[in-house]
Amino acid sequence: METKKDIEEIKADDKILAIVIRSAFNSPGLNFVTPNEFPFQLGLHNRPAGTHIPPHKHKPFKELRNLYVQEFFFIESGKIEFSIYNNHELHAKVILTKGDMIILNCPHEMRFLEDSRTAELKQGPYRGKDAEKEFF
């Protein structure tokens, strides 16, 4: 059974900067942990054998403009410290370990505390190294 600590929203003012989903999260069914307005929508399935979702596809958006680029990380192994920034000011630090996930909706920094393996997902298409990031 999950607790409030299994999903943590890191906020500044009323803005969600990051959502941390701990490996202990275990609600049955389909649970979306992101707000409706997030460009990334993260749903976690915890379903019994025999569950069937009929064949389907998702309808394309007619037009998307000026979406904030979000990133998602799933920690397969190791330990990573994420620094969460509100604009250019450090707001919080959070450490993730095996099985934890995070959705970033803000500037951030990563420090690998152990040898780590992680899966990263962000919006595309890829615009090239110089166009993708602004370091500060």
PDB file of N, CA and C in Angstrom, residues 51-117:
ATOM      1  N   THR A  51      -6.011  -8.823 -17.703  1.00  0.00           N
ATOM      2  CA  THR A  51      -6.527  -7.507 -18.076  1.00  0.00           C
ATOM      3  C   THR A  51      -6.275  -7.306 -19.564  1.00  0.00           C
ATOM      4  N   HIS A  52      -7.251  -6.753 -20.259  1.00  0.00           N
ATOM      5  CA  HIS A  52      -7.134  -6.546 -21.708  1.00  0.00           C
ATOM      6  C   HIS A  52      -7.465  -5.096 -22.029  1.00  0.00           C
ATOM      7  N   ILE A  53      -6.607  -4.449 -22.805  1.00  0.00           N
ATOM      8  CA  ILE A  53      -6.875  -3.114 -23.333  1.00  0.00           C
ATOM      9  C   ILE A  53      -6.981  -3.278 -24.839  1.00  0.00           C
ATOM     10  N   PRO A  54      -8.147  -3.009 -25.422  1.00  0.00           N
ATOM     11  CA  PRO A  54      -8.355  -3.250 -26.854  1.00  0.00           C
ATOM     12  C   PRO A  54      -7.372  -2.454 -27.720  1.00  0.00           C
ATOM     13  N   PRO A  55      -7.105  -2.944 -28.940  1.00  0.00           N
ATOM     14  CA  PRO A  55      -6.215  -2.218 -29.849  1.00  0.00           C
ATOM     15  C   PRO A  55      -6.701  -0.780 -30.035  1.00  0.00           C
ATOM     16  N   HIS A  56      -5.758   0.155 -30.029  1.00  0.00           N
ATOM     17  CA  HIS A  56      -6.128   1.559 -30.171  1.00  0.00           C
ATOM     18  C   HIS A  56      -4.922   2.371 -30.624  1.00  0.00           C
ATOM     19  N   LYS A  57      -5.185   3.595 -31.047  1.00  0.00           N
ATOM     20  CA  LYS A  57      -4.120   4.550 -31.329  1.00  0.00           C
ATOM     21  C   LYS A  57      -4.550   5.874 -30.738  1.00  0.00           C
ATOM     22  N   HIS A  58      -3.599   6.777 -30.635  1.00  0.00           N
ATOM     23  CA  HIS A  58      -3.890   8.085 -30.061  1.00  0.00           C
ATOM     24  C   HIS A  58      -3.980   9.113 -31.172  1.00  0.00           C
ATOM     25  N   LYS A  59      -4.990   9.950 -31.089  1.00  0.00           N
ATOM     26  CA  LYS A  59      -5.218  10.962 -32.102  1.00  0.00           C
ATOM     27  C   LYS A  59      -4.137  12.039 -32.011  1.00  0.00           C
ATOM     28  N   PRO A  60      -3.601  12.492 -33.155  1.00  0.00           N
ATOM     29  CA  PRO A  60      -2.564  13.532 -33.113  1.00  0.00           C
ATOM     30  C   PRO A  60      -3.151  14.879 -32.698  1.00  0.00           C
ATOM     31  N   PHE A  61      -2.316  15.695 -32.108  1.00  0.00           N
ATOM     32  CA  PHE A  61      -2.699  17.066 -31.800  1.00  0.00           C
ATOM     33  C   PHE A  61      -2.644  17.865 -33.096  1.00  0.00           C
ATOM     34  N   LYS A  62      -3.562  18.800 -33.264  1.00  0.00           N
ATOM     35  CA  LYS A  62      -3.546  19.621 -34.468  1.00  0.00           C
ATOM     36  C   LYS A  62      -2.359  20.572 -34.452  1.00  0.00           C
ATOM     37  N   GLU A  63      -2.051  21.142 -33.288  1.00  0.00           N
ATOM     38  CA  GLU A  63      -0.958  22.101 -33.220  1.00  0.00           C
ATOM     39  C   GLU A  63      -0.484  22.216 -31.769  1.00  0.00           C
ATOM     40  N   LEU A  64       0.807  22.200 -31.588  1.00  0.00           N
ATOM     41  CA  LEU A  64       1.401  22.401 -30.263  1.00  0.00           C
ATOM     42  C   LEU A  64       2.419  23.526 -30.371  1.00  0.00           C
ATOM     43  N   ARG A  65       2.348  24.496 -29.487  1.00  0.00           N
ATOM     44  CA  ARG A  65       3.286  25.614 -29.511  1.00  0.00           C
ATOM     45  C   ARG A  65       3.748  25.941 -28.097  1.00  0.00           C
ATOM     46  N   ASN A  66       5.003  26.295 -28.009  1.00  0.00           N
ATOM     47  CA  ASN A  66       5.582  26.799 -26.773  1.00  0.00           C
ATOM     48  C   ASN A  66       5.337  25.895 -25.565  1.00  0.00           C
ATOM     49  N   LEU A  67       5.468  24.604 -25.769  1.00  0.00           N
ATOM     50  CA  LEU A  67       5.372  23.679 -24.651  1.00  0.00           C
ATOM     51  C   LEU A  67       6.671  23.712 -23.866  1.00  0.00           C
ATOM     52  N   TYR A  68       6.559  23.698 -22.545  1.00  0.00           N
ATOM     53  CA  TYR A  68       7.747  23.584 -21.716  1.00  0.00           C
ATOM     54  C   TYR A  68       8.272  22.158 -21.877  1.00  0.00           C
ATOM     55  N   VAL A  69       9.569  22.018 -22.093  1.00  0.00           N
ATOM     56  CA  VAL A  69      10.155  20.690 -22.269  1.00  0.00           C
ATOM     57  C   VAL A  69      10.296  20.032 -20.898  1.00  0.00           C
ATOM     58  N   GLN A  70       9.682  18.892 -20.752  1.00  0.00           N
ATOM     59  CA  GLN A  70       9.778  18.119 -19.524  1.00  0.00           C
ATOM     60  C   GLN A  70      10.655  16.907 -19.777  1.00  0.00           C
ATOM     61  N   GLU A  71      11.226  16.373 -18.695  1.00  0.00           N
ATOM     62  CA  GLU A  71      12.027  15.154 -18.794  1.00  0.00           C
ATOM     63  C   GLU A  71      11.543  14.163 -17.759  1.00  0.00           C
ATOM     64  N   PHE A  72      11.674  12.889 -18.106  1.00  0.00           N
ATOM     65  CA  PHE A  72      11.305  11.795 -17.225  1.00  0.00           C
ATOM     66  C   PHE A  72      12.515  10.888 -17.081  1.00  0.00           C
ATOM     67  N   PHE A  73      12.819  10.487 -15.857  1.00  0.00           N
ATOM     68  CA  PHE A  73      13.904   9.547 -15.587  1.00  0.00           C
ATOM     69  C   PHE A  73      13.373   8.382 -14.767  1.00  0.00           C
ATOM     70  N   PHE A  74      13.757   7.180 -15.170  1.00  0.00           N
ATOM     71  CA  PHE A  74      13.501   5.969 -14.398  1.00  0.00           C
ATOM     72  C   PHE A  74      14.862   5.426 -13.990  1.00  0.00           C
ATOM     73  N   ILE A  75      15.071   5.270 -12.698  1.00  0.00           N
ATOM     74  CA  ILE A  75      16.356   4.811 -12.190  1.00  0.00           C
ATOM     75  C   ILE A  75      16.344   3.284 -12.165  1.00  0.00           C
ATOM     76  N   GLU A  76      17.104   2.693 -13.074  1.00  0.00           N
ATOM     77  CA  GLU A  76      17.191   1.231 -13.136  1.00  0.00           C
ATOM     78  C   GLU A  76      18.105   0.695 -12.051  1.00  0.00           C
ATOM     79  N   SER A  77      19.203   1.414 -11.797  1.00  0.00           N
ATOM     80  CA  SER A  77      20.126   1.020 -10.732  1.00  0.00           C
ATOM     81  C   SER A  77      20.953   2.232 -10.339  1.00  0.00           C
ATOM     82  N   GLY A  78      21.519   2.175  -9.143  1.00  0.00           N
ATOM     83  CA  GLY A  78      22.391   3.242  -8.690  1.00  0.00           C
ATOM     84  C   GLY A  78      21.691   4.265  -7.815  1.00  0.00           C
ATOM     85  N   LYS A  79      22.307   5.437  -7.737  1.00  0.00           N
ATOM     86  CA  LYS A  79      21.821   6.505  -6.865  1.00  0.00           C
ATOM     87  C   LYS A  79      22.177   7.836  -7.518  1.00  0.00           C
ATOM     88  N   ILE A  80      21.155   8.694  -7.698  1.00  0.00           N
ATOM     89  CA  ILE A  80      21.336   9.983  -8.366  1.00  0.00           C
ATOM     90  C   ILE A  80      20.699  11.077  -7.524  1.00  0.00           C
ATOM     91  N   GLU A  81      21.433  12.176  -7.344  1.00  0.00           N
ATOM     92  CA  GLU A  81      20.885  13.351  -6.672  1.00  0.00           C
ATOM     93  C   GLU A  81      20.435  14.350  -7.734  1.00  0.00           C
ATOM     94  N   PHE A  82      19.172  14.754  -7.662  1.00  0.00           N
ATOM     95  CA  PHE A  82      18.623  15.769  -8.550  1.00  0.00           C
ATOM     96  C   PHE A  82      18.493  17.069  -7.771  1.00  0.00           C
ATOM     97  N   SER A  83      19.055  18.139  -8.302  1.00  0.00           N
ATOM     98  CA  SER A  83      18.856  19.479  -7.744  1.00  0.00           C
ATOM     99  C   SER A  83      17.757  20.130  -8.571  1.00  0.00           C
ATOM    100  N   ILE A  84      16.739  20.626  -7.877  1.00  0.00           N
ATOM    101  CA  ILE A  84      15.552  21.200  -8.502  1.00  0.00           C
ATOM    102  C   ILE A  84      15.639  22.718  -8.367  1.00  0.00           C
ATOM    103  N   TYR A  85      15.521  23.412  -9.492  1.00  0.00           N
ATOM    104  CA  TYR A  85      15.632  24.867  -9.493  1.00  0.00           C
ATOM    105  C   TYR A  85      14.289  25.510  -9.817  1.00  0.00           C
ATOM    106  N   ASN A  86      14.016  26.620  -9.149  1.00  0.00           N
ATOM    107  CA  ASN A  86      12.890  27.478  -9.483  1.00  0.00           C
ATOM    108  C   ASN A  86      13.512  28.686 -10.170  1.00  0.00           C
ATOM    109  N   ASN A  87      13.295  28.795 -11.467  1.00  0.00           N
ATOM    110  CA  ASN A  87      14.033  29.735 -12.303  1.00  0.00           C
ATOM    111  C   ASN A  87      15.506  29.361 -12.196  1.00  0.00           C
ATOM    112  N   HIS A  88      16.359  30.221 -11.659  1.00  0.00           N
ATOM    113  CA  HIS A  88      17.773  29.888 -11.542  1.00  0.00           C
ATOM    114  C   HIS A  88      18.202  29.722 -10.089  1.00  0.00           C
ATOM    115  N   GLU A  89      17.258  29.600  -9.187  1.00  0.00           N
ATOM    116  CA  GLU A  89      17.559  29.464  -7.762  1.00  0.00           C
ATOM    117  C   GLU A  89      17.312  28.027  -7.309  1.00  0.00           C
ATOM    118  N   LEU A  90      18.292  27.466  -6.583  1.00  0.00           N
ATOM    119  CA  LEU A  90      18.131  26.112  -6.049  1.00  0.00           C
ATOM    120  C   LEU A  90      16.935  26.080  -5.102  1.00  0.00           C
ATOM    121  N   HIS A  91      16.040  25.150  -5.329  1.00  0.00           N
ATOM    122  CA  HIS A  91      14.812  25.046  -4.523  1.00  0.00           C
ATOM    123  C   HIS A  91      14.820  23.802  -3.630  1.00  0.00           C
ATOM    124  N   ALA A  92      15.311  22.682  -4.168  1.00  0.00           N
ATOM    125  CA  ALA A  92      15.283  21.429  -3.407  1.00  0.00           C
ATOM    126  C   ALA A  92      16.276  20.457  -4.017  1.00  0.00           C
ATOM    127  N   LYS A  93      16.644  19.456  -3.212  1.00  0.00           N
ATOM    128  CA  LYS A  93      17.446  18.340  -3.692  1.00  0.00           C
ATOM    129  C   LYS A  93      16.715  17.065  -3.305  1.00  0.00           C
ATOM    130  N   VAL A  94      16.780  16.067  -4.190  1.00  0.00           N
ATOM    131  CA  VAL A  94      16.126  14.793  -3.928  1.00  0.00           C
ATOM    132  C   VAL A  94      17.035  13.688  -4.461  1.00  0.00           C
ATOM    133  N   ILE A  95      17.127  12.599  -3.696  1.00  0.00           N
ATOM    134  CA  ILE A  95      17.949  11.463  -4.099  1.00  0.00           C
ATOM    135  C   ILE A  95      17.029  10.335  -4.535  1.00  0.00           C
ATOM    136  N   LEU A  96      17.314   9.792  -5.727  1.00  0.00           N
ATOM    137  CA  LEU A  96      16.545   8.682  -6.262  1.00  0.00           C
ATOM    138  C   LEU A  96      17.431   7.455  -6.355  1.00  0.00           C
ATOM    139  N   THR A  97      16.823   6.296  -6.106  1.00  0.00           N
ATOM    140  CA  THR A  97      17.524   5.021  -6.177  1.00  0.00           C
ATOM    141  C   THR A  97      16.712   4.060  -7.043  1.00  0.00           C
ATOM    142  N   LYS A  98      17.185   2.834  -7.129  1.00  0.00           N
ATOM    143  CA  LYS A  98      16.593   1.814  -8.003  1.00  0.00           C
ATOM    144  C   LYS A  98      15.068   1.773  -7.905  1.00  0.00           C
ATOM    145  N   GLY A  99      14.431   1.882  -9.078  1.00  0.00           N
ATOM    146  CA  GLY A  99      12.976   1.792  -9.154  1.00  0.00           C
ATOM    147  C   GLY A  99      12.253   3.115  -9.017  1.00  0.00           C
ATOM    148  N   ASP A 100      12.942   4.166  -8.574  1.00  0.00           N
ATOM    149  CA  ASP A 100      12.318   5.481  -8.440  1.00  0.00           C
ATOM    150  C   ASP A 100      12.203   6.148  -9.805  1.00  0.00           C
ATOM    151  N   MET A 101      11.261   7.101  -9.911  1.00  0.00           N
ATOM    152  CA  MET A 101      11.040   7.857 -11.135  1.00  0.00           C
ATOM    153  C   MET A 101      10.888   9.327 -10.787  1.00  0.00           C
ATOM    154  N   ILE A 102      11.173  10.197 -11.762  1.00  0.00           N
ATOM    155  CA  ILE A 102      10.965  11.629 -11.572  1.00  0.00           C
ATOM    156  C   ILE A 102      10.547  12.253 -12.892  1.00  0.00           C
ATOM    157  N   ILE A 103       9.615  13.189 -12.831  1.00  0.00           N
ATOM    158  CA  ILE A 103       9.250  14.031 -13.965  1.00  0.00           C
ATOM    159  C   ILE A 103       9.705  15.434 -13.610  1.00  0.00           C
ATOM    160  N   LEU A 104      10.520  16.017 -14.469  1.00  0.00           N
ATOM    161  CA  LEU A 104      11.062  17.353 -14.233  1.00  0.00           C
ATOM    162  C   LEU A 104      10.333  18.366 -15.090  1.00  0.00           C
ATOM    163  N   ASN A 105       9.891  19.423 -14.440  1.00  0.00           N
ATOM    164  CA  ASN A 105       9.144  20.503 -15.080  1.00  0.00           C
ATOM    165  C   ASN A 105       9.852  21.823 -14.795  1.00  0.00           C
ATOM    166  N   CYS A 106      11.190  21.765 -14.717  1.00  0.00           N
ATOM    167  CA  CYS A 106      11.960  22.918 -14.257  1.00  0.00           C
ATOM    168  C   CYS A 106      13.427  22.740 -14.616  1.00  0.00           C
ATOM    169  N   PRO A 107      14.229  23.803 -14.451  1.00  0.00           N
ATOM    170  CA  PRO A 107      15.681  23.630 -14.563  1.00  0.00           C
ATOM    171  C   PRO A 107      16.156  22.658 -13.478  1.00  0.00           C
ATOM    172  N   HIS A 108      17.214  21.903 -13.785  1.00  0.00           N
ATOM    173  CA  HIS A 108      17.660  20.876 -12.846  1.00  0.00           C
ATOM    174  C   HIS A 108      19.137  20.560 -13.070  1.00  0.00           C
ATOM    175  N   GLU A 109      19.676  19.837 -12.114  1.00  0.00           N
ATOM    176  CA  GLU A 109      21.066  19.390 -12.141  1.00  0.00           C
ATOM    177  C   GLU A 109      21.072  17.953 -11.645  1.00  0.00           C
ATOM    178  N   MET A 110      21.998  17.155 -12.174  1.00  0.00           N
ATOM    179  CA  MET A 110      22.096  15.751 -11.761  1.00  0.00           C
ATOM    180  C   MET A 110      23.512  15.454 -11.302  1.00  0.00           C
ATOM    181  N   ARG A 111      23.598  14.708 -10.200  1.00  0.00           N
ATOM    182  CA  ARG A 111      24.889  14.262  -9.687  1.00  0.00           C
ATOM    183  C   ARG A 111      24.774  12.760  -9.435  1.00  0.00           C
ATOM    184  N   PHE A 112      25.596  11.988 -10.134  1.00  0.00           N
ATOM    185  CA  PHE A 112      25.554  10.536 -10.006  1.00  0.00           C
ATOM    186  C   PHE A 112      26.392  10.131  -8.793  1.00  0.00           C
ATOM    187  N   LEU A 113      25.723   9.668  -7.741  1.00  0.00           N
ATOM    188  CA  LEU A 113      26.379   9.332  -6.477  1.00  0.00           C
ATOM    189  C   LEU A 113      26.953   7.925  -6.491  1.00  0.00           C
ATOM    190  N   GLU A 114      26.442   7.087  -7.368  1.00  0.00           N
ATOM    191  CA  GLU A 114      26.931   5.718  -7.561  1.00  0.00           C
ATOM    192  C   GLU A 114      26.902   5.435  -9.062  1.00  0.00           C
ATOM    193  N   ASP A 115      27.601   4.385  -9.481  1.00  0.00           N
ATOM    194  CA  ASP A 115      27.422   3.936 -10.855  1.00  0.00           C
ATOM    195  C   ASP A 115      25.926   3.713 -11.041  1.00  0.00           C
ATOM    196  N   SER A 116      25.370   4.276 -12.093  1.00  0.00           N
ATOM    197  CA  SER A 116      23.919   4.277 -12.242  1.00  0.00           C
ATOM    198  C   SER A 116      23.519   3.979 -13.670  1.00  0.00           C
ATOM    199  N   ARG A 117      22.349   3.392 -13.784  1.00  0.00           N
ATOM    200  CA  ARG A 117      21.731   3.164 -15.091  1.00  0.00           C
ATOM    201  C   ARG A 117      20.338   3.753 -15.007  1.00  0.00           C
TER     202      ARG A 117
END
